[in-house]
XYZ file of C-alpha atoms in Angstrom:
465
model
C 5.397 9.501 28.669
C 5.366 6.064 29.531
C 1.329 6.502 30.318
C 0.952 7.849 26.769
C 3.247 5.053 25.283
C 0.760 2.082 26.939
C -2.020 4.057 26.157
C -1.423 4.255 22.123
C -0.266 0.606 22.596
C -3.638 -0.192 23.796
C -5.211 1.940 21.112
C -3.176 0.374 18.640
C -4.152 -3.597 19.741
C -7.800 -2.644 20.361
C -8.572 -0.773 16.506
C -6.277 -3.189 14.451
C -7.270 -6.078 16.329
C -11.147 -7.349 15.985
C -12.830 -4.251 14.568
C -10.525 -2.851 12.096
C -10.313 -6.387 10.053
C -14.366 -7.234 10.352
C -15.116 -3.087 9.371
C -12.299 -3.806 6.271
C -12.909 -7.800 5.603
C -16.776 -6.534 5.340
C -15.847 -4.155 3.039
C -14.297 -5.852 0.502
C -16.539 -8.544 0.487
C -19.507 -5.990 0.197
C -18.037 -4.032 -2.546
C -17.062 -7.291 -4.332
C -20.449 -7.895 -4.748
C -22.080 -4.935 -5.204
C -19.699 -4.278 -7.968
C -20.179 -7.428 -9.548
C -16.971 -9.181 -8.874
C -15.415 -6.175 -10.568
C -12.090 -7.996 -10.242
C -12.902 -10.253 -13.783
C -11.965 -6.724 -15.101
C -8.584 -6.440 -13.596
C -6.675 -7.443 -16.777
C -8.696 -4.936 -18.516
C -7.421 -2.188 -15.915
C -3.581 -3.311 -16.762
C -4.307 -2.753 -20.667
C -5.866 0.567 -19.944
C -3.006 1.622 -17.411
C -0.717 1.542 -20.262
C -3.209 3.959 -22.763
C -3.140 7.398 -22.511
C -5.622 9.910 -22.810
C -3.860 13.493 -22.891
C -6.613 15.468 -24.337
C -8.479 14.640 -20.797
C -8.341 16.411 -17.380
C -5.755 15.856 -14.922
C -1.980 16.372 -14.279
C -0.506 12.657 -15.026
C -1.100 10.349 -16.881
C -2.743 7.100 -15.786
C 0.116 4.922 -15.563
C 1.896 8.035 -13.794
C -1.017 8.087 -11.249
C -0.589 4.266 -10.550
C 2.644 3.868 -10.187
C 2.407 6.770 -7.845
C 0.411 4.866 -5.574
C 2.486 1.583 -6.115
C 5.567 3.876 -5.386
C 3.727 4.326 -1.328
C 1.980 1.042 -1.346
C 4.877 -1.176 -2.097
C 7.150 -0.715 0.903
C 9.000 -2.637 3.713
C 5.496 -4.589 4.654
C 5.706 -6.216 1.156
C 8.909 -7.790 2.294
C 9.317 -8.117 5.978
C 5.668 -7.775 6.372
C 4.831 -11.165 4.475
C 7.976 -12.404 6.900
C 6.069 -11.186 10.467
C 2.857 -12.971 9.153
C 4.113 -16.398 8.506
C 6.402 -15.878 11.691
C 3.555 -14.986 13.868
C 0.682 -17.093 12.134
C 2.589 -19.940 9.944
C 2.306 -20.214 6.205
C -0.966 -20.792 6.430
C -0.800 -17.259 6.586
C 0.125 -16.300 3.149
C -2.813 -17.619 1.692
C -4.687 -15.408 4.033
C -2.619 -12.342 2.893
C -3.559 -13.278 -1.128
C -7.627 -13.451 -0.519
C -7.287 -10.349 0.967
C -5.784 -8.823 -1.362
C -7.854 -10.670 -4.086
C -11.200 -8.833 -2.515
C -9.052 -5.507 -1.549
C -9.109 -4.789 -5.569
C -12.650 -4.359 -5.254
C -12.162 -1.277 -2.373
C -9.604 0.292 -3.634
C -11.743 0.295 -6.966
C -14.512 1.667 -5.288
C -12.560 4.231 -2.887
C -10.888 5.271 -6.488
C -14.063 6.092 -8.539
C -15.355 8.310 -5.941
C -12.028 10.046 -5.678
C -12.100 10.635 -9.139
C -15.928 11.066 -9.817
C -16.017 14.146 -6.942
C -12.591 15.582 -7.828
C -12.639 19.687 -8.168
C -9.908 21.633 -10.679
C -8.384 24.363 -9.049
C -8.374 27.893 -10.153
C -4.648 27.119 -11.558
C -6.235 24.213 -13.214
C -5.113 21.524 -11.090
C -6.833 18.321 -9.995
C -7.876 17.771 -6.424
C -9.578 14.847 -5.243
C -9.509 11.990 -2.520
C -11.610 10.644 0.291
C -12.030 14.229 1.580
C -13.964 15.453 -1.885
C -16.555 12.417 -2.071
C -17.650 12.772 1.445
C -17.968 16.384 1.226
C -19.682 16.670 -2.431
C -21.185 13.265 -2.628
C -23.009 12.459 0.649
C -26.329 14.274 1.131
C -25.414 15.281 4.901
C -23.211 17.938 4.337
C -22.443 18.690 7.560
C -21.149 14.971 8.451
C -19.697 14.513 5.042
C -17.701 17.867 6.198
C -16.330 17.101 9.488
C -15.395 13.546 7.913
C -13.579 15.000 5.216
C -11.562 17.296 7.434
C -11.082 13.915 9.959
C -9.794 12.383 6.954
C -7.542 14.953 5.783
C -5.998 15.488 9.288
C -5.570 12.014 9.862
C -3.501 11.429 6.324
C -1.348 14.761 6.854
C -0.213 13.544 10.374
C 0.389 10.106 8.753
C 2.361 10.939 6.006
C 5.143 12.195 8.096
C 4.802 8.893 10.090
C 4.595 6.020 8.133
C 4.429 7.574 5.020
C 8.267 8.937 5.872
C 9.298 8.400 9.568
C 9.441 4.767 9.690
C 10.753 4.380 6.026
C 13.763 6.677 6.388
C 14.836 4.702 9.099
C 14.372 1.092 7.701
C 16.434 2.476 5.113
C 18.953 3.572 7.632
C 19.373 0.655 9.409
C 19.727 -1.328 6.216
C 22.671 0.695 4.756
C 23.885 0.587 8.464
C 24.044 -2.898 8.549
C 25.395 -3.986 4.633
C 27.670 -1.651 3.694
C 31.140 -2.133 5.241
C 31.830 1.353 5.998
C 30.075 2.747 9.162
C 27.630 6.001 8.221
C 26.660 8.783 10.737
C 22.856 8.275 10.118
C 22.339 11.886 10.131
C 24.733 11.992 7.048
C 22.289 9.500 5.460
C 19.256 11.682 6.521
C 20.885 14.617 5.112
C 21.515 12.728 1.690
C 17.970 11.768 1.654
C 16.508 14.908 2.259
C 18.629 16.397 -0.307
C 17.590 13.880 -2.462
C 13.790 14.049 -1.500
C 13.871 17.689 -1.625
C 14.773 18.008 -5.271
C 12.091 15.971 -6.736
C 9.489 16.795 -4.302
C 9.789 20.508 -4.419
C 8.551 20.213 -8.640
C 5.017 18.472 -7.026
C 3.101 15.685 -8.697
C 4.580 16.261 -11.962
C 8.364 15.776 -11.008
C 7.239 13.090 -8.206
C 5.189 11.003 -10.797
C 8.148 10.998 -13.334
C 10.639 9.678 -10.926
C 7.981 6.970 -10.266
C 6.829 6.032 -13.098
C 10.839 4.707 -14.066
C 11.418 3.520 -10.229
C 8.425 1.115 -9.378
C 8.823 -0.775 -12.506
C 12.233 -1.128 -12.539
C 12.306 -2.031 -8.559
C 9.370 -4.372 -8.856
C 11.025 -6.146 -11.622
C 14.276 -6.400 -10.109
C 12.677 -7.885 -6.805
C 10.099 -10.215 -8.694
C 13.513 -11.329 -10.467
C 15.472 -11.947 -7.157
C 12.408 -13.847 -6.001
C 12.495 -16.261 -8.733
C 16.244 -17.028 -8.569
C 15.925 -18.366 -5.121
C 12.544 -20.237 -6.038
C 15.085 -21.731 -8.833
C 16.933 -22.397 -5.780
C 14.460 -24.029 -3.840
C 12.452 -25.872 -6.983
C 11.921 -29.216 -5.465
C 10.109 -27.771 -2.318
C 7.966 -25.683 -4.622
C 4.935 -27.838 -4.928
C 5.706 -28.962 -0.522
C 5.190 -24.820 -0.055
C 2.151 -24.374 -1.630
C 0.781 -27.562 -0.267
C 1.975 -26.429 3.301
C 0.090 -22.881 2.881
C -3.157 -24.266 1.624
C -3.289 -27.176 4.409
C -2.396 -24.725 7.223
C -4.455 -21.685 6.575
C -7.214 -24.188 7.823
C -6.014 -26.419 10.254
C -3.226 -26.695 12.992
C -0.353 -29.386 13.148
C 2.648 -30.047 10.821
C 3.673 -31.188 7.155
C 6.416 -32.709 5.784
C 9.556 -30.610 6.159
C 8.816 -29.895 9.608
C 6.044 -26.376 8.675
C 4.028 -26.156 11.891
C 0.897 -24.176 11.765
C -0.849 -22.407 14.956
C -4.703 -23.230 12.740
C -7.005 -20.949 11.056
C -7.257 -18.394 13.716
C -3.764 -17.169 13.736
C -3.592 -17.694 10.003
C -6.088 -15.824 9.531
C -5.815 -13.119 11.587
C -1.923 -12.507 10.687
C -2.274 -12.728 7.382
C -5.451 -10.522 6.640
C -3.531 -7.699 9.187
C -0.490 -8.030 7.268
C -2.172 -8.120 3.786
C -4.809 -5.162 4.867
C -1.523 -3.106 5.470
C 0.454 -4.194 2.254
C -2.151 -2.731 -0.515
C -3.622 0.231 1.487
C -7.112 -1.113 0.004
C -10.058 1.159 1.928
C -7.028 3.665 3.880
C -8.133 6.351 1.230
C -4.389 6.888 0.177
C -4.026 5.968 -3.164
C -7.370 7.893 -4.371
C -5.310 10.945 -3.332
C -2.858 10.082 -6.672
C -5.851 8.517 -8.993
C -7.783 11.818 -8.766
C -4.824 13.663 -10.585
C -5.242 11.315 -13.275
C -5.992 12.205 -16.923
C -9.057 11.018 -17.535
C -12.360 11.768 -18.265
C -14.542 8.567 -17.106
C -13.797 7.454 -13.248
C -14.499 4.326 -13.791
C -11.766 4.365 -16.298
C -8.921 5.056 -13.657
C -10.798 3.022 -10.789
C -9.789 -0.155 -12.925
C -6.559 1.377 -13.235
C -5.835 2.186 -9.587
C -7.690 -1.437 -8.548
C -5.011 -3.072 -10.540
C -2.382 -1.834 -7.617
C -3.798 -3.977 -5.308
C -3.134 -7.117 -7.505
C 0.186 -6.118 -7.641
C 1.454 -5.545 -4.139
C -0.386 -8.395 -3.076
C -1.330 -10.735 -5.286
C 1.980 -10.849 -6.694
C 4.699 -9.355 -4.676
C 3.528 -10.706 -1.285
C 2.743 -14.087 -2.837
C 6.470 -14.306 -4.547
C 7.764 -13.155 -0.941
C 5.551 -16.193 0.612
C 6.850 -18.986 -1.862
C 10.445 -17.351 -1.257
C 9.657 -17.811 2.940
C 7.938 -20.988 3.021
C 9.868 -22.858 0.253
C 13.315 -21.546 1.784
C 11.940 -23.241 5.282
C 11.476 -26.078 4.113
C 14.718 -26.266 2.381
C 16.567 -25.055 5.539
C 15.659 -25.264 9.281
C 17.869 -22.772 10.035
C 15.053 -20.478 8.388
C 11.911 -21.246 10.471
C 10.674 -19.152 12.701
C 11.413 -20.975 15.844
C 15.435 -19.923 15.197
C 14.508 -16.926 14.586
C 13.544 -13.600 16.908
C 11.054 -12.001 14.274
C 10.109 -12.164 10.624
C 12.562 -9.578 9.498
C 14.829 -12.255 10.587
C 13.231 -15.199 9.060
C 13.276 -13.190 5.476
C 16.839 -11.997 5.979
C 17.973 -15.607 6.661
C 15.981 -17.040 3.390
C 17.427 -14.326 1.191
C 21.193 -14.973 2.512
C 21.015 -18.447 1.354
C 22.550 -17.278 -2.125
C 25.592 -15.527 -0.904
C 26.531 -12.153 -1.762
C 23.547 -11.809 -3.993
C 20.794 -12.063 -1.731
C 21.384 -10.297 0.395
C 22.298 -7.530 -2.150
C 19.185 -8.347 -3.789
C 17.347 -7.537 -0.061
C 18.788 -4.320 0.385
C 18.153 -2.746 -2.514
C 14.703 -3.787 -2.865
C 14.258 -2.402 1.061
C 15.892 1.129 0.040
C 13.755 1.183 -3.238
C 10.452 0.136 -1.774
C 11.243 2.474 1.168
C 11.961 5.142 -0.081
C 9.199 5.135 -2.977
C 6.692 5.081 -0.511
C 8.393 8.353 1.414
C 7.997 10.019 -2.778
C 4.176 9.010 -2.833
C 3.412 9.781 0.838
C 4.516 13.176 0.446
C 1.880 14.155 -2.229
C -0.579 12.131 -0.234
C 0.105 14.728 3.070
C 0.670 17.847 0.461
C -2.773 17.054 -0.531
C -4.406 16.963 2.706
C -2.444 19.707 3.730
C -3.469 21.989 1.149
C -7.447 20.981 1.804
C -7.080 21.881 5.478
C -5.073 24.994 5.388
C -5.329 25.813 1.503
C -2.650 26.227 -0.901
C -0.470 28.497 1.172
C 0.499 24.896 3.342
C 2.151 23.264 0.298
C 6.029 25.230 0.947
C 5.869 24.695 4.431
C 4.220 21.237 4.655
C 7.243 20.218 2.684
C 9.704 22.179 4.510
C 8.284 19.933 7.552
C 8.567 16.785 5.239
C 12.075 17.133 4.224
C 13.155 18.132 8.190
C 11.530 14.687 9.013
C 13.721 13.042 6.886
C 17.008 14.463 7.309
C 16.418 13.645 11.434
C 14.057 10.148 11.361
C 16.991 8.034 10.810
C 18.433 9.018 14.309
C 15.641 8.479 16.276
C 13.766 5.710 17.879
C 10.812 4.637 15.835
C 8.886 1.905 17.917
C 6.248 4.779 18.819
C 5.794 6.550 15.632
C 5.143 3.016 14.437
C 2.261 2.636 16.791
C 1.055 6.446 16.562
C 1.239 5.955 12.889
C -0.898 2.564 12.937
C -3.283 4.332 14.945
C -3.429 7.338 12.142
C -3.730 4.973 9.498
C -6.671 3.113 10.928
C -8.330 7.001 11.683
C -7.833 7.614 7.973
C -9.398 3.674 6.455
C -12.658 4.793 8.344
C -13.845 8.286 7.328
C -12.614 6.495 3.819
C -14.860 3.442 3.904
C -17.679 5.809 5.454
C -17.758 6.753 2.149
C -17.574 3.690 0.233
C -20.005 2.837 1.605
C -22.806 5.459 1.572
C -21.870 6.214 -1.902
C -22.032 1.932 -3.039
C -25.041 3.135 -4.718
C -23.174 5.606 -6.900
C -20.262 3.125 -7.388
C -22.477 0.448 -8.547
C -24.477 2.365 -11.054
C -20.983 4.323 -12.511
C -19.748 0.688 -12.972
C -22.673 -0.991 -14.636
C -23.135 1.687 -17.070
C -19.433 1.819 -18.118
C -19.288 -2.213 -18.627
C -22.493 -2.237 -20.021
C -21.194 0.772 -22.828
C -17.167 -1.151 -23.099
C -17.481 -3.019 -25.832
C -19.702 -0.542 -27.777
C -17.614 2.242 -28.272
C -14.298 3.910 -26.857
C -13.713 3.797 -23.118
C -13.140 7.594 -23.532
C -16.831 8.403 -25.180
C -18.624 6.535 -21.826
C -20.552 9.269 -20.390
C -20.468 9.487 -16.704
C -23.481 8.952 -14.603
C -24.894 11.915 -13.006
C -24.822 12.245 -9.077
């Protein structure tokens, strides 16, 4: 065991290290371009998120489908996440996290369109569509597209039950564990959970989209909220923060208030990992969601989908940054060298309003936890049901539901690895096909801008393949 634990280590520090940030960093950049900077359109993706178009395929709405994929994207990382980089690579780091996220709404564009624009309908007349359908529809070597698809579908089943479930179940475990002054058997809370996840799950996108579409909002808000109380807090070290991010995402040594940066390398590479992991831009997972979409033009829910990635990232992390860096400043007692780790550091920042941060903090950890465990599981139901057919969907959620009644009692620090590993297995069968099919992309999106402004965005006619 202990040869298989160093092993995934290894694994784990070789693919997310070097590799996995050029193959993604290239990525975005690429598809930034070769879409045309398509993120001057990302306002026009939050007006159309909020339209409907009922009369068009799919199972949800658009707004369902995105907040769907906000419900798995915003988790834990979006909080403690944003905490580990700064610990590990200074503020400098935040800025980091933002520009990737910036140029991530240009992938998970791109990796949404060809969800959507290779989708199939089922002969029950639902949608099916992800990174699985473009390779094997929309690349001309069938037989690689094939055993790329079924690489990609394997990869996101076994990762759902990891970090799509496993690891969130038990954050939200140790939280209640920790704040509330009774002491819970965390089987009992696993049992609750499952209940819980069992119910709204077992009704399939439909019932798991409606819970979603009232949760992220409301959580999102209530979080955003939290954040700004404590930056009302901390409003004369405001301007210091953002002055402290921008001069040490480029250069090592200390600002006023005692910040100490370790220079652009660690800045860099801490804040790209940790912004990489809180969007999900080029993993393939929130395509999965987008292709269930009502709509008839893909280009239509790309901008829609894209739009998550501002929101996770460009907002949430950045809020969680300004809390961080802003609350260090303000206290010592919050930077990172009196601290053992970034969940730490952002536990000690929050707790500087009593009784409300730190009620603001656990909520926000339970909510954003267990959203993502709601999205995951359609995300694994899906690849399920493309490996084994639709025969898979009872017992992959059986499976699902068993995981979360027992994660919170077990000891995660390996399926955290395994499922880093999974995820990085799932981001490159994905980004194979963003891009091979940048062609496709790029001509879908220059006819649909080039027809917006002359005529509904519902009449756009989609390119053929």
């Amino acid at each position: 065991m202990e040869v298989f634990v160093a092993l995934m280590n290894k694994i784990d520090s070789w693919i997310w290290g070097l590799p996995m940030l050029v193959l993604l960093c290239g990525t975005h950049i690429f598809m930034t371009f070769r879409t045309g900077f398509i993120q001057r359109k990302t306002f026009t993706g939050i007006r159309l998120s909020v339209t409907k178009d009922p009369d068009s395929p799919g199972d949800v709405s658009q707004f369902q489908a995105l907040t769907t994929a906000l419900a798995s994207t915003i988790g834990t990382g979006n909080i403690i996440g944003v905490g580990t980089a700064i610990y590990l690579g200074g503020p400098g780091a935040v800025l980091w996290c933002w520009l990737t996220g910036v140029f991530g709404i240009a992938t998970k564009y791109a990796e949404s369109l060809i969800a959507v624009k290779y989708r199939v309908q089922t002969a029950d007349g639902r949608m099916m569509g992800g990174a699985m359908y473009a390779l094997e529809r929309g690349l001309k070597w069938k037989k690689f597209g094939k055993v790329m698809a079924v690489l990609f579908a394997l990869f996101a089943m076994l990762a759902s039950f990891g970090i799509g479930c496993g690891t969130q179940i038990n954050a939200i475990a140790e939280v209640l564990e920790t704040n509330l002054p009774i002491s819970l058997p965390r089987i009992a809370i696993g049992i609750v959970f499952g209940i819980i996840t069992a119910i709204i799950i077992i009704g399939g996108i439909e019932s798991i989209a409606v819970v979603c579409e009232k949760l992220v909002p409301l959580m999102a808000l209530f979080y955003v909220v939290g954040c700004i109380v404590i930056l009302c807090t901390n409003y004369d070290f405001l301007l210091p923060a953002l002055k402290a991010i921008f001069v040490l995402a480029f250069k090592p040594g200390a600002v006023t208030g005692g910040l100490v940066g370790g220079g652009i390398r660690l800045a860099l590479q801490y804040g790209v990992a940790r912004g990489l992991f809180s969007n999900e831009s080029g993993m393939g997972s929130a395509p999965l969601v987008a292709s269930a979409a009502q709509t008839r033009n893909p280009v239509r829910q790309a901008l829609v989908s894209a739009t998550g990635t501002f929101w996770t990232t460009v907002v949430v992390c950045l809020m969680t940054g300004l809390v961080l860096v802003s609350s260090m400043m303000k206290n010592s007692a919050v930077n990172a060298e009196n601290m053992a780790n970034g969940g730490q550091m952002t536990t000690a920042a929050f707790a500087q309003i009593p009784y409300i941060g730190p009620l603001i903090l656990m909520i926000s950890i339970i909510t954003f936890a267990y959203s993502t465990i709601l999205g995951w599981s359609y995300y694994g139901e899906r690849a399920a049901e493309y490996l084994l057919g639709k025969k898979a969907i009872l017992p992959y959620k059986v499976l699902f539901i068993a995981v979360v009644v027992c994660a919170p009692v077990l000891a995660l620090d390996l399926v955290w690895t395994i499922a880093d590993v999974l995820n990085a297995f799932m981001a490159i069968p994905n980004l194979i096909a963003v891009l091979l099919l940048s062609g496709v992309i790029a001509a879908e999106t220059k006819h649909y801008l080039k027809h917006l402004d002359e005529k509904d965005e519902s009449e756009i006619p989609v390119v053929d393949r």
